[in-house]
Coordinates of C-alpha atoms and ligand atoms in Angstrom, one line a residue:
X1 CA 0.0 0.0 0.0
X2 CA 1.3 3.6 -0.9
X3 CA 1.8 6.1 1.7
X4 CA -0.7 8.8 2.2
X5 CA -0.4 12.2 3.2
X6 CA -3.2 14.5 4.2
X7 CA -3.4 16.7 1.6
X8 CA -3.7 19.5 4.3
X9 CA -2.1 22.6 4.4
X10 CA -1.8 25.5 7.4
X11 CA -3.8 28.4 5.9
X12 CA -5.8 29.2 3.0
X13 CA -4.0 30.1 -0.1
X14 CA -6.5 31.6 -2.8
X15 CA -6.3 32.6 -6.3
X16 CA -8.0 35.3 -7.2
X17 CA -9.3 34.0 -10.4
X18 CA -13.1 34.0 -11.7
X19 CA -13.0 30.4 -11.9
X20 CA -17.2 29.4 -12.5
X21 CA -20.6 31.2 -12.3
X22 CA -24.0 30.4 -12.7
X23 CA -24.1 32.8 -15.3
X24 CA -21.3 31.2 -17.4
X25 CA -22.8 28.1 -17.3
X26 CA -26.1 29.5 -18.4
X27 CA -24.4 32.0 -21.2
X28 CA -24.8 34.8 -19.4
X29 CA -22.5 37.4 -16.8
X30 CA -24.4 39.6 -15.0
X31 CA -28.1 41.2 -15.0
X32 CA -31.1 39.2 -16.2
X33 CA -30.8 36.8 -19.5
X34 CA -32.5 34.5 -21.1
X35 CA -33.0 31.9 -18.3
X36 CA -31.2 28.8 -18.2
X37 CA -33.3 25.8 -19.0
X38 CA -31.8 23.5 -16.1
X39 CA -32.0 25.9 -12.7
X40 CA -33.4 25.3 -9.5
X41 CA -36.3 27.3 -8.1
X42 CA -38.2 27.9 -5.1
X43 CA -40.7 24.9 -3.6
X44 CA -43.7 26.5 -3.4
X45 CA -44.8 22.5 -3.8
X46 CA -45.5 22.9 0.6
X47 CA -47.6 25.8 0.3
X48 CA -50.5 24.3 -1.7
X49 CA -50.8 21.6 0.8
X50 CA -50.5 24.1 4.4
X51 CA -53.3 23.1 6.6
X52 CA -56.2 25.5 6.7
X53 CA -56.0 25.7 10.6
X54 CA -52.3 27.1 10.1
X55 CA -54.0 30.5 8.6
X56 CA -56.8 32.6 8.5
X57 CA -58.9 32.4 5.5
X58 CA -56.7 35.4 4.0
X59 CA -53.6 34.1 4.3
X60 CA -54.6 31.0 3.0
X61 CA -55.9 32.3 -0.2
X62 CA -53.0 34.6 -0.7
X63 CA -51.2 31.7 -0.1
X64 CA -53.0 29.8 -2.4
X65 CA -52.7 32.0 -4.9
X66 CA -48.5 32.7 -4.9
X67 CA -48.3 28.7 -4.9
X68 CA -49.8 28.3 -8.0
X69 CA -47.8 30.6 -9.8
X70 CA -44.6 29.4 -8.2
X71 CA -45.5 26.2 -8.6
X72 CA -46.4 26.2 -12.3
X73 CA -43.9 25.3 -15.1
X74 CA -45.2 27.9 -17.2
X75 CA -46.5 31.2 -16.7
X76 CA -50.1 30.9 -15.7
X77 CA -53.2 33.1 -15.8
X78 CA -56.2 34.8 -13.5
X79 CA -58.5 32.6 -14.7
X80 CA -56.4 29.1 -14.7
X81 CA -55.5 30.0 -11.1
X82 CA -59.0 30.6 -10.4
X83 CA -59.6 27.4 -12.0
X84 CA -57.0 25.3 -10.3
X85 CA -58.0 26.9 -6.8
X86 CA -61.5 26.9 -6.7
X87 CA -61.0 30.6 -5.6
X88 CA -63.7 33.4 -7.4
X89 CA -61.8 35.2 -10.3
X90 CA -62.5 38.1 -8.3
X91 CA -60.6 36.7 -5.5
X92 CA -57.7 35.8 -7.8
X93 CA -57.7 38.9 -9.7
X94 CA -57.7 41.1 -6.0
X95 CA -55.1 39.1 -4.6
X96 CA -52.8 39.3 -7.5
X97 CA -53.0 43.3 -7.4
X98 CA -51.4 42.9 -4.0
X99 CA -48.7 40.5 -5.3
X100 CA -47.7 42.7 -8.2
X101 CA -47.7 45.8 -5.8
X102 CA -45.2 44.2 -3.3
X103 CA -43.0 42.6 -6.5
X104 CA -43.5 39.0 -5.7
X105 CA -45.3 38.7 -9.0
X106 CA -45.5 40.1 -12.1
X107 CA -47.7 40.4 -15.5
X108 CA -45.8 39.1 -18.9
X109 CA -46.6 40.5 -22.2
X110 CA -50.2 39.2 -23.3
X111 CA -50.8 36.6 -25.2
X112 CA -53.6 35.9 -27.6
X113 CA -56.6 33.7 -26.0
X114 CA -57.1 30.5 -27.7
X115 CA -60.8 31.7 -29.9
X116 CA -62.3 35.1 -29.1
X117 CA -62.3 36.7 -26.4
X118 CA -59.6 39.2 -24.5
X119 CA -55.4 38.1 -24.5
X120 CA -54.6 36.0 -21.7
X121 CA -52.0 38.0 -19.6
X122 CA -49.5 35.6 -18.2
X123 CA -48.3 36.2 -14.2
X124 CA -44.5 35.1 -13.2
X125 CA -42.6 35.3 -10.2
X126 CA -41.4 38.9 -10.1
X127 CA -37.7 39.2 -11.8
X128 CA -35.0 41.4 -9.4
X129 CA -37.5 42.4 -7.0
X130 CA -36.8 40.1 -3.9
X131 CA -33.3 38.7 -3.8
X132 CA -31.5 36.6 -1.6
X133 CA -27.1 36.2 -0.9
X134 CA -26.0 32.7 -1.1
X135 CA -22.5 31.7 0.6
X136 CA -20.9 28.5 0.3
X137 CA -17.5 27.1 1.5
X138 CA -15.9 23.9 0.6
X139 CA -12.7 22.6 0.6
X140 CA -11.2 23.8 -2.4
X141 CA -13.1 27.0 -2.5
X142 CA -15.8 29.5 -1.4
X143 CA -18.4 31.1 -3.6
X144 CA -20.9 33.8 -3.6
X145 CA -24.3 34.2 -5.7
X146 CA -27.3 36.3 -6.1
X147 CA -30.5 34.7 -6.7
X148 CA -34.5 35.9 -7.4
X149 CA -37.7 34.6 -7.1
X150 CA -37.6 33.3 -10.4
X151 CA -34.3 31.2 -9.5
X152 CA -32.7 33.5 -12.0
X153 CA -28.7 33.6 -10.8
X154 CA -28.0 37.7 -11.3
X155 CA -24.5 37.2 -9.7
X156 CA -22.3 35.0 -8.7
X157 CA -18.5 34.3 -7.7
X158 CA -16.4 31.5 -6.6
X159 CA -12.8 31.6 -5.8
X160 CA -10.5 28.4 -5.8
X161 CA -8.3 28.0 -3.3
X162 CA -7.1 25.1 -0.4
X163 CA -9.0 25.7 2.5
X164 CA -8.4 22.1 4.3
X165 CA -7.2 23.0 7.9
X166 CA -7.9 26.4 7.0
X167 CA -8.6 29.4 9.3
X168 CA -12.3 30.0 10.0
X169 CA -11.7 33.8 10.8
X170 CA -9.4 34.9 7.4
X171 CA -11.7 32.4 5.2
X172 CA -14.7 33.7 6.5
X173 CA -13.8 36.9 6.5
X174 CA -13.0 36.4 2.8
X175 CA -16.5 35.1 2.5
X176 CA -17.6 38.3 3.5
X177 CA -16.0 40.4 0.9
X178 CA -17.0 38.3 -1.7
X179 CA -20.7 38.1 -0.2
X180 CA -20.4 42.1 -0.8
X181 CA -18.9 41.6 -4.2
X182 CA -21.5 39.7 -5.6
X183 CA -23.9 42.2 -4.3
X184 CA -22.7 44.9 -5.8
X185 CA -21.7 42.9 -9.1
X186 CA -25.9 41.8 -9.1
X187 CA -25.9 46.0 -9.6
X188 CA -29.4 46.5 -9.6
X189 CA -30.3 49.1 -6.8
X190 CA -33.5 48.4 -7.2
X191 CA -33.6 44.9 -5.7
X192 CA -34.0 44.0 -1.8
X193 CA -32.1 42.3 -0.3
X194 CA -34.7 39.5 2.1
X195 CA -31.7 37.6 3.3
X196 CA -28.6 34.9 3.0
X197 CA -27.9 31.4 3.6
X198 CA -23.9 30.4 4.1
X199 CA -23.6 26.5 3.6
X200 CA -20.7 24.4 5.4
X201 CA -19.6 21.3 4.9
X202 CA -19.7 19.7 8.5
X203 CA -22.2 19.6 11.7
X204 CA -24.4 22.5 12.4
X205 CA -26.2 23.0 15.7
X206 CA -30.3 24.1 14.5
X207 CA -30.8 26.0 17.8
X208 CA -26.9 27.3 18.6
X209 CA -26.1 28.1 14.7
X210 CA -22.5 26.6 15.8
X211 CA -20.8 25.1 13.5
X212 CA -19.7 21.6 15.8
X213 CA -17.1 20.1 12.9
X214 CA -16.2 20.4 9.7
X215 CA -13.1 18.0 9.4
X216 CA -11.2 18.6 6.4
X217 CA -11.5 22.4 6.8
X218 CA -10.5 21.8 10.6
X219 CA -13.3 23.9 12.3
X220 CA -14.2 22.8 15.5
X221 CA -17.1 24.9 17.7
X222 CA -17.1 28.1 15.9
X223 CA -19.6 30.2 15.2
X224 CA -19.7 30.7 12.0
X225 CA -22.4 33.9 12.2
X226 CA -20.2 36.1 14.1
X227 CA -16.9 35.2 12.0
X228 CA -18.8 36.1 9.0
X229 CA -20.5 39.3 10.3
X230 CA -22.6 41.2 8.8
X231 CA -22.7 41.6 4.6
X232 CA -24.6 44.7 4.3
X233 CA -27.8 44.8 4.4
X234 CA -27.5 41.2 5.7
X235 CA -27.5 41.4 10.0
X236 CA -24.8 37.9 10.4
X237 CA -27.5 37.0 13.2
X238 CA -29.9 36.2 10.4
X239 CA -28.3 34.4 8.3
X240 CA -29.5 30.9 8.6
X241 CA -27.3 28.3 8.2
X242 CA -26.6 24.4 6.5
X243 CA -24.9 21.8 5.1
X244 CA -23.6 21.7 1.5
X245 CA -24.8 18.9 0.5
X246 CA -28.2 18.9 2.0
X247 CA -28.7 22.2 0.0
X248 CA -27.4 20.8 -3.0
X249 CA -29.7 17.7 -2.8
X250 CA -32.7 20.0 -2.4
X251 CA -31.5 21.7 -5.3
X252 CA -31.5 18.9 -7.0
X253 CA -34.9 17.5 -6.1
X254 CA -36.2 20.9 -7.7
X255 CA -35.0 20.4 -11.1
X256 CA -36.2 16.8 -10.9
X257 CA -39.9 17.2 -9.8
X258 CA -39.8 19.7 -12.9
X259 CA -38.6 16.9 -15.2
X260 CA -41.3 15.0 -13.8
X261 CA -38.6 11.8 -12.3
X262 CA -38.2 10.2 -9.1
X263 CA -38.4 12.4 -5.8
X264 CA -37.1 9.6 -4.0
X265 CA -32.8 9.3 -4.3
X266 CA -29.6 9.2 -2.8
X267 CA -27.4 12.4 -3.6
X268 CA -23.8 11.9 -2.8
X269 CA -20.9 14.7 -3.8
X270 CA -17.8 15.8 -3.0
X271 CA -14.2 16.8 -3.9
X272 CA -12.0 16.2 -1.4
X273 CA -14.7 14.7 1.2
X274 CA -17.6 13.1 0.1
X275 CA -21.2 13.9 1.7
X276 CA -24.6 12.2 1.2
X277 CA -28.4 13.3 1.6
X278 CA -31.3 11.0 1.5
X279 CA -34.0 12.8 -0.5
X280 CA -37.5 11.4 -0.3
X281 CA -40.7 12.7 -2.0
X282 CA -38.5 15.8 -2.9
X283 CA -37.4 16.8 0.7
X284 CA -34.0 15.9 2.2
X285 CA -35.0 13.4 5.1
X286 CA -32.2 14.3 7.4
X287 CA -32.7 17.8 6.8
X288 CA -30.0 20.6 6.5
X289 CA -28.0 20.1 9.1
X290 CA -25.6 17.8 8.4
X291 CA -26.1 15.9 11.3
X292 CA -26.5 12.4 8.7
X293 CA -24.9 11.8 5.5
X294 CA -21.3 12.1 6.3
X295 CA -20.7 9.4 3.9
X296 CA -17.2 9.9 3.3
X297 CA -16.5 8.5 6.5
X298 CA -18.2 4.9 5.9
X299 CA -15.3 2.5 6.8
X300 CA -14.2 0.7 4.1
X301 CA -10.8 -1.2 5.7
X302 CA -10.9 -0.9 9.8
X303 CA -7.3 -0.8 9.7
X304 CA -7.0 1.3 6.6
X305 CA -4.9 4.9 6.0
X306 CA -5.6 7.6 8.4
X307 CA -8.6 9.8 7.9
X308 CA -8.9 14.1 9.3
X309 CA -11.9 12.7 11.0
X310 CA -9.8 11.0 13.4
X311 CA -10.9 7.2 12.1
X312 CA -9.0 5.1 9.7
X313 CA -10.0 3.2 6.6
X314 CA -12.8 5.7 5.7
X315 CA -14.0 5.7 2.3
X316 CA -12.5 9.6 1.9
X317 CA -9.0 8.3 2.3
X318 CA -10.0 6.4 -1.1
X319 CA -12.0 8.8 -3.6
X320 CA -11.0 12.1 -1.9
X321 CA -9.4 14.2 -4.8
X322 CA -6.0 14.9 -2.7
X323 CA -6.1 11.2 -1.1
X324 CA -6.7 10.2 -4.7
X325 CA -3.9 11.9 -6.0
X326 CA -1.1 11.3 -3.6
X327 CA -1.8 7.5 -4.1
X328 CA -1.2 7.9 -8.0
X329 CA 1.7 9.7 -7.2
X330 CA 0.6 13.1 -7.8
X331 CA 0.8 16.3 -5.6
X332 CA -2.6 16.3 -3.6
X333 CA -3.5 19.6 -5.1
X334 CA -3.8 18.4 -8.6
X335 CA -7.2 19.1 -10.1
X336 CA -9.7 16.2 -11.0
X337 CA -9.7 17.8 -14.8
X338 CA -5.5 17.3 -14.5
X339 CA -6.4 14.1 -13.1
X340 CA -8.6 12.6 -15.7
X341 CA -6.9 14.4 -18.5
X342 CA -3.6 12.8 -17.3
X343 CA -5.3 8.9 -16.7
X344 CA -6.6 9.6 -20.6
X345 CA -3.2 10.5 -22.4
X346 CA -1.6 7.7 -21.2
X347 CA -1.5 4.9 -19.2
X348 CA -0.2 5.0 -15.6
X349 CA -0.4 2.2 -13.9
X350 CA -0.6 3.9 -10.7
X351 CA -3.1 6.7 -11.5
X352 CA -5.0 3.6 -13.0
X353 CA -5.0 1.7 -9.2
X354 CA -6.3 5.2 -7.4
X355 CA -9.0 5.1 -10.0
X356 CA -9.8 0.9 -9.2
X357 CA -9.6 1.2 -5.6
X358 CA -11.6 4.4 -5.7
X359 CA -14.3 2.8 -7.5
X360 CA -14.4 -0.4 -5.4
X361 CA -13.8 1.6 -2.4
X362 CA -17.2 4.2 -3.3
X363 CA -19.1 0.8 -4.6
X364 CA -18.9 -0.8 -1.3
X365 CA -20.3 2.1 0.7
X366 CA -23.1 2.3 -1.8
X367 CA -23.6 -1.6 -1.5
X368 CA -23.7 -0.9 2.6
X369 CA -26.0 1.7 2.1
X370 CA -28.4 0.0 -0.6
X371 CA -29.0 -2.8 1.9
X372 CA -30.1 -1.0 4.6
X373 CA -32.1 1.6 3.3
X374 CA -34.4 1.4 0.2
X375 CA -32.7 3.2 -2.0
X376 CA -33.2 2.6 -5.9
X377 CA -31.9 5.7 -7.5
X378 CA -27.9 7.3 -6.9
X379 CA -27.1 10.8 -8.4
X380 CA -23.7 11.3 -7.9
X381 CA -22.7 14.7 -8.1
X382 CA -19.3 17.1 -8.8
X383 CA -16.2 15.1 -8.9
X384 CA -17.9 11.6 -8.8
X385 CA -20.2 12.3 -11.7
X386 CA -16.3 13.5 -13.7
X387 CA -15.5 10.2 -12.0
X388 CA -18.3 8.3 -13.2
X389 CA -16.9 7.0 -16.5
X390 CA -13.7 5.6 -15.1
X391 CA -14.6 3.8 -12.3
X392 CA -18.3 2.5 -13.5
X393 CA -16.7 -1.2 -14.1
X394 CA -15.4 -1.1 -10.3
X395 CA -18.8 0.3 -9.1
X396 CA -21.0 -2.2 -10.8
X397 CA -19.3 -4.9 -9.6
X398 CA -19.3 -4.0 -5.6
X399 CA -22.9 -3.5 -6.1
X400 CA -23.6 -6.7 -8.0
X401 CA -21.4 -8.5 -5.6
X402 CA -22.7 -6.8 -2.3
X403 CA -26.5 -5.9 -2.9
X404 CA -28.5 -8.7 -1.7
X405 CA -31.3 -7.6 -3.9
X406 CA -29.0 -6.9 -7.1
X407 CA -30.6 -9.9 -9.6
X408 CA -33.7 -8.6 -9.8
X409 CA -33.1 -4.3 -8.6
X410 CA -30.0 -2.9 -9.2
X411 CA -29.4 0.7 -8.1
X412 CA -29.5 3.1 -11.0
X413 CA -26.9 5.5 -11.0
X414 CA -27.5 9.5 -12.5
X415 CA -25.4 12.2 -13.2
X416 CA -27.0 15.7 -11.3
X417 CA -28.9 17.9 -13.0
X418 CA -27.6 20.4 -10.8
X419 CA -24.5 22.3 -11.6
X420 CA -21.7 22.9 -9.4
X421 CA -22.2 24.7 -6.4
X422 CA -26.0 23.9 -6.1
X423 CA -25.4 24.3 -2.4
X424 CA -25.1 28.3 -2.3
X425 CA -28.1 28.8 -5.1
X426 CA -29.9 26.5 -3.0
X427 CA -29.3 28.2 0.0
X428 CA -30.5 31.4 -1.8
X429 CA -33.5 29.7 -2.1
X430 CA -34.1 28.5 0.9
X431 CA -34.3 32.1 2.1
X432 CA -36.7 33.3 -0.7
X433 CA -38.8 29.9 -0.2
X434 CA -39.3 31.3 3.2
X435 CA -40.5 34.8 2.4
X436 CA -43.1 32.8 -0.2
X437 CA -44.1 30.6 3.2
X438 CA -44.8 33.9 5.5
X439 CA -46.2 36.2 2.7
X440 CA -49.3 37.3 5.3
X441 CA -46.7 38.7 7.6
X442 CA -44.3 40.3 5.0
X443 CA -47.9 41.7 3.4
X444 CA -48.9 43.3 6.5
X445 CA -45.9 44.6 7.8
X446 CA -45.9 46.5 4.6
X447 CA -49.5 47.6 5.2
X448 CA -50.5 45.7 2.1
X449 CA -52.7 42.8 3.0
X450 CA -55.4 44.7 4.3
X451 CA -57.0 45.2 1.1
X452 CA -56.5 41.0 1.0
X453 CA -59.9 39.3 1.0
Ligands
LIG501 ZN1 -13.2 9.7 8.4

């Protein structure tokens, strides 16, 4: 067995190089564009089914009323949400005067009826009205974004960098100016600001906001909040808080209850750790946390290479990107792009043996988890879905090997239709989901509602 070092360093060293955005991947920079086809958006799915005793009548027909059109693939009008309510047209047509009013709706160009009779005037969710920061932090870098009601990306930054046994005060502190960066780059003064969401990737207390452990970034106990401080207009003490990959997964489960497939899947993704979330019906079961679904520490080999979490054998000292490239030889920084594109021009035996014990290494921790939970679909997600087509032979044959039920259901595996960094856009929307949840309250603290009936 090669030795293994940690691919940790003291510090954070940073590029500062425009490395990805939302907007790149869409074909856009900054500002609204044409919107991607593939982005996640808020689910307003939970409003339509709120129990009536949770809200007056009012709030339950304004409720009503936002769901429908957040809910709807397509732009949708008075009459079909009237329709699809059971609310008056009347009803539908006062309550959507209040929604346009207080920007979390708004009329698209008409569009001829379908016989006689008056164009149809499509509503939307309101473009750079409401908008919400996401944060993220990872291993090998921290990102910023800017997202709307419609799920529409406006801004968004992410610098590359090593941030394994980094420190929690400069990083964050970096956060923080990117945070304001991206705010500034959305450049639309117009827009307020409801709120921002910073995803880790470790163990977050719900009631403290303390972050308990993140183990490859070596944070222990902090709180994240205060290192962060505030991002103007953002006050740090309300910035909620939650796990990468529990964000991404949710993310994820957006863009597939649009394609109309399976709300009930395994997400697991990483880069130099690997985490996991159990989605079903379209909600991750552990929630966001992070409390479950550190998968990258499923033991693989008892006895096995020292992990950061303390353990040996786990299944990150395998398919981690820096444990993965120190075993074929290569410094632990190298990129999984440099990784692959050096296994494809020729053949190195030794890169060849990370990529087979990788794959056997990830297909028994699937196998472990297949058998004990019922679990038919796998998306894996950022460097496993680049790893995918190397190590698919390896994978298949743990879980045809290990899965009891394998002859007649194997597991299906799916590449995300998320992009990279889901977790910060889904943060984003998290925040804007819960503005959509408490519209009453936002309605009448702006002295809207009352006209609400
Ligand atoms: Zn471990």
């Amino acid at each position: 067995m090669l030795p293994l070092e940690r691919s940790c360093s003291s510090g954070a060293r940073m590029s500062r190089e425009r490395s990805w955005t939302m907007q790149e991947d869409a074909g856009a920079v900054k500002g609204h564009s044409p919107l991607p086809t593939q982005r996640p958006r808020i689910n307003a799915r939970a409003l339509l089914g709120k129990p009536a005793r949770q809200a007056t009548l009012r709030e339950s027909n304004l409720n009503m009323v936002a769901a429908h059109v957040f809910a709807a693939d397509e732009p949708v009008s008075r009459s079909a949400i009237a329709d699809a309510s059971g609310l008056t047209r009347a009803t539908v047509t006062r309550i959507v005067e209040i929604l346009i009013k207080a920007r979390i709706l708004e009329e698209l160009p008409p569009q001829p009826a379908g016989g006689v009779g008056r164009p149809v005037v499509p509503l939307a969710p309101a473009r750079g009205s409401l908008v919400a920061l996401g944060l993220e932090v990872n291993t090998a870098s921290i990102g910023a974004c800017v997202v709307d009601l419609t799920g529409d990306v406006l801004a968004s930054e992410v610098l590359p960098g090593n941030f394994i046994d980094s420190d929690p005060s400069l990083t964050l502190a970096q956060l923080n100016q990117l945070g304001a960066s991206v705010l500034r780059d959305a450049g639309d003064t117009s827009f307020e600001v409801v709120g921002g969401h910073l995803s880790l990737p470790g163990i977050i207390s719900e009631t403290t906001g303390i972050l308990h452990l993140a183990p490859l970034l070596g944070w222990r106990g902090i709180d994240a909040r205060q290192l962060l401080g505030n991002i103007n207009p953002i006050d740090s003490r309300a910035m909620q808080l939650g796990n990468v990959t529990a964000l991404a997964s949710a993310a994820e489960a957006t863009l597939r209850h649009r394609d109309g497939t399976n709300q009930n899947f395994l997400y697991v993704a990483g880069d130099n750790s690997v985490g996991s979330s159990l989605v079903i019906n379209g909600e991750p079961f552990s929630g966001m946390s992070g409390w479950n679904g550190n998968f990258g520490h499923t033991t693989i080999e008892a006895d096995g290479l020292p992990c950061c979490c303390g353990a040996t054998g786990c299944l990150d000292t395998y398919i981690g990107r820096g444990n993965m490239a120190v075993y074929a030889g290569l410094p632990p920084d190298t990129s999984m792009a440099s990784f692959l594109d050096q296994a494809a021009a020729h053949h190195n035996p030794r890169i060849s043996a990370a990529l087979a014990r990788a794959g056997n290494a990830l297909g028994i921790a699937l196998a472990d988890y297949v058998n004990s939970t019922p679990v038919k679909t796998i998306v894996l997600a950022d460097n496993l879905a680049q790893l995918l087509p190397w190590i698919q032979p390896q994978l298949d044959e743990q879980l045809r090997k290990r899965v009891l039920a394998s002859p007649w259901l194997m597991p299906v595996l799916e590449p995300p239709r998320t992009s990279r960094h889901a977790a910060m856009v889904g943060g984003a929307l998290t925040v804007l989901q819960g503005v959509i949840a408490n519209l009453h309250e936002r309605l009448e603290s702006k002295r809207w509602v009352s006209t609400v009936s």
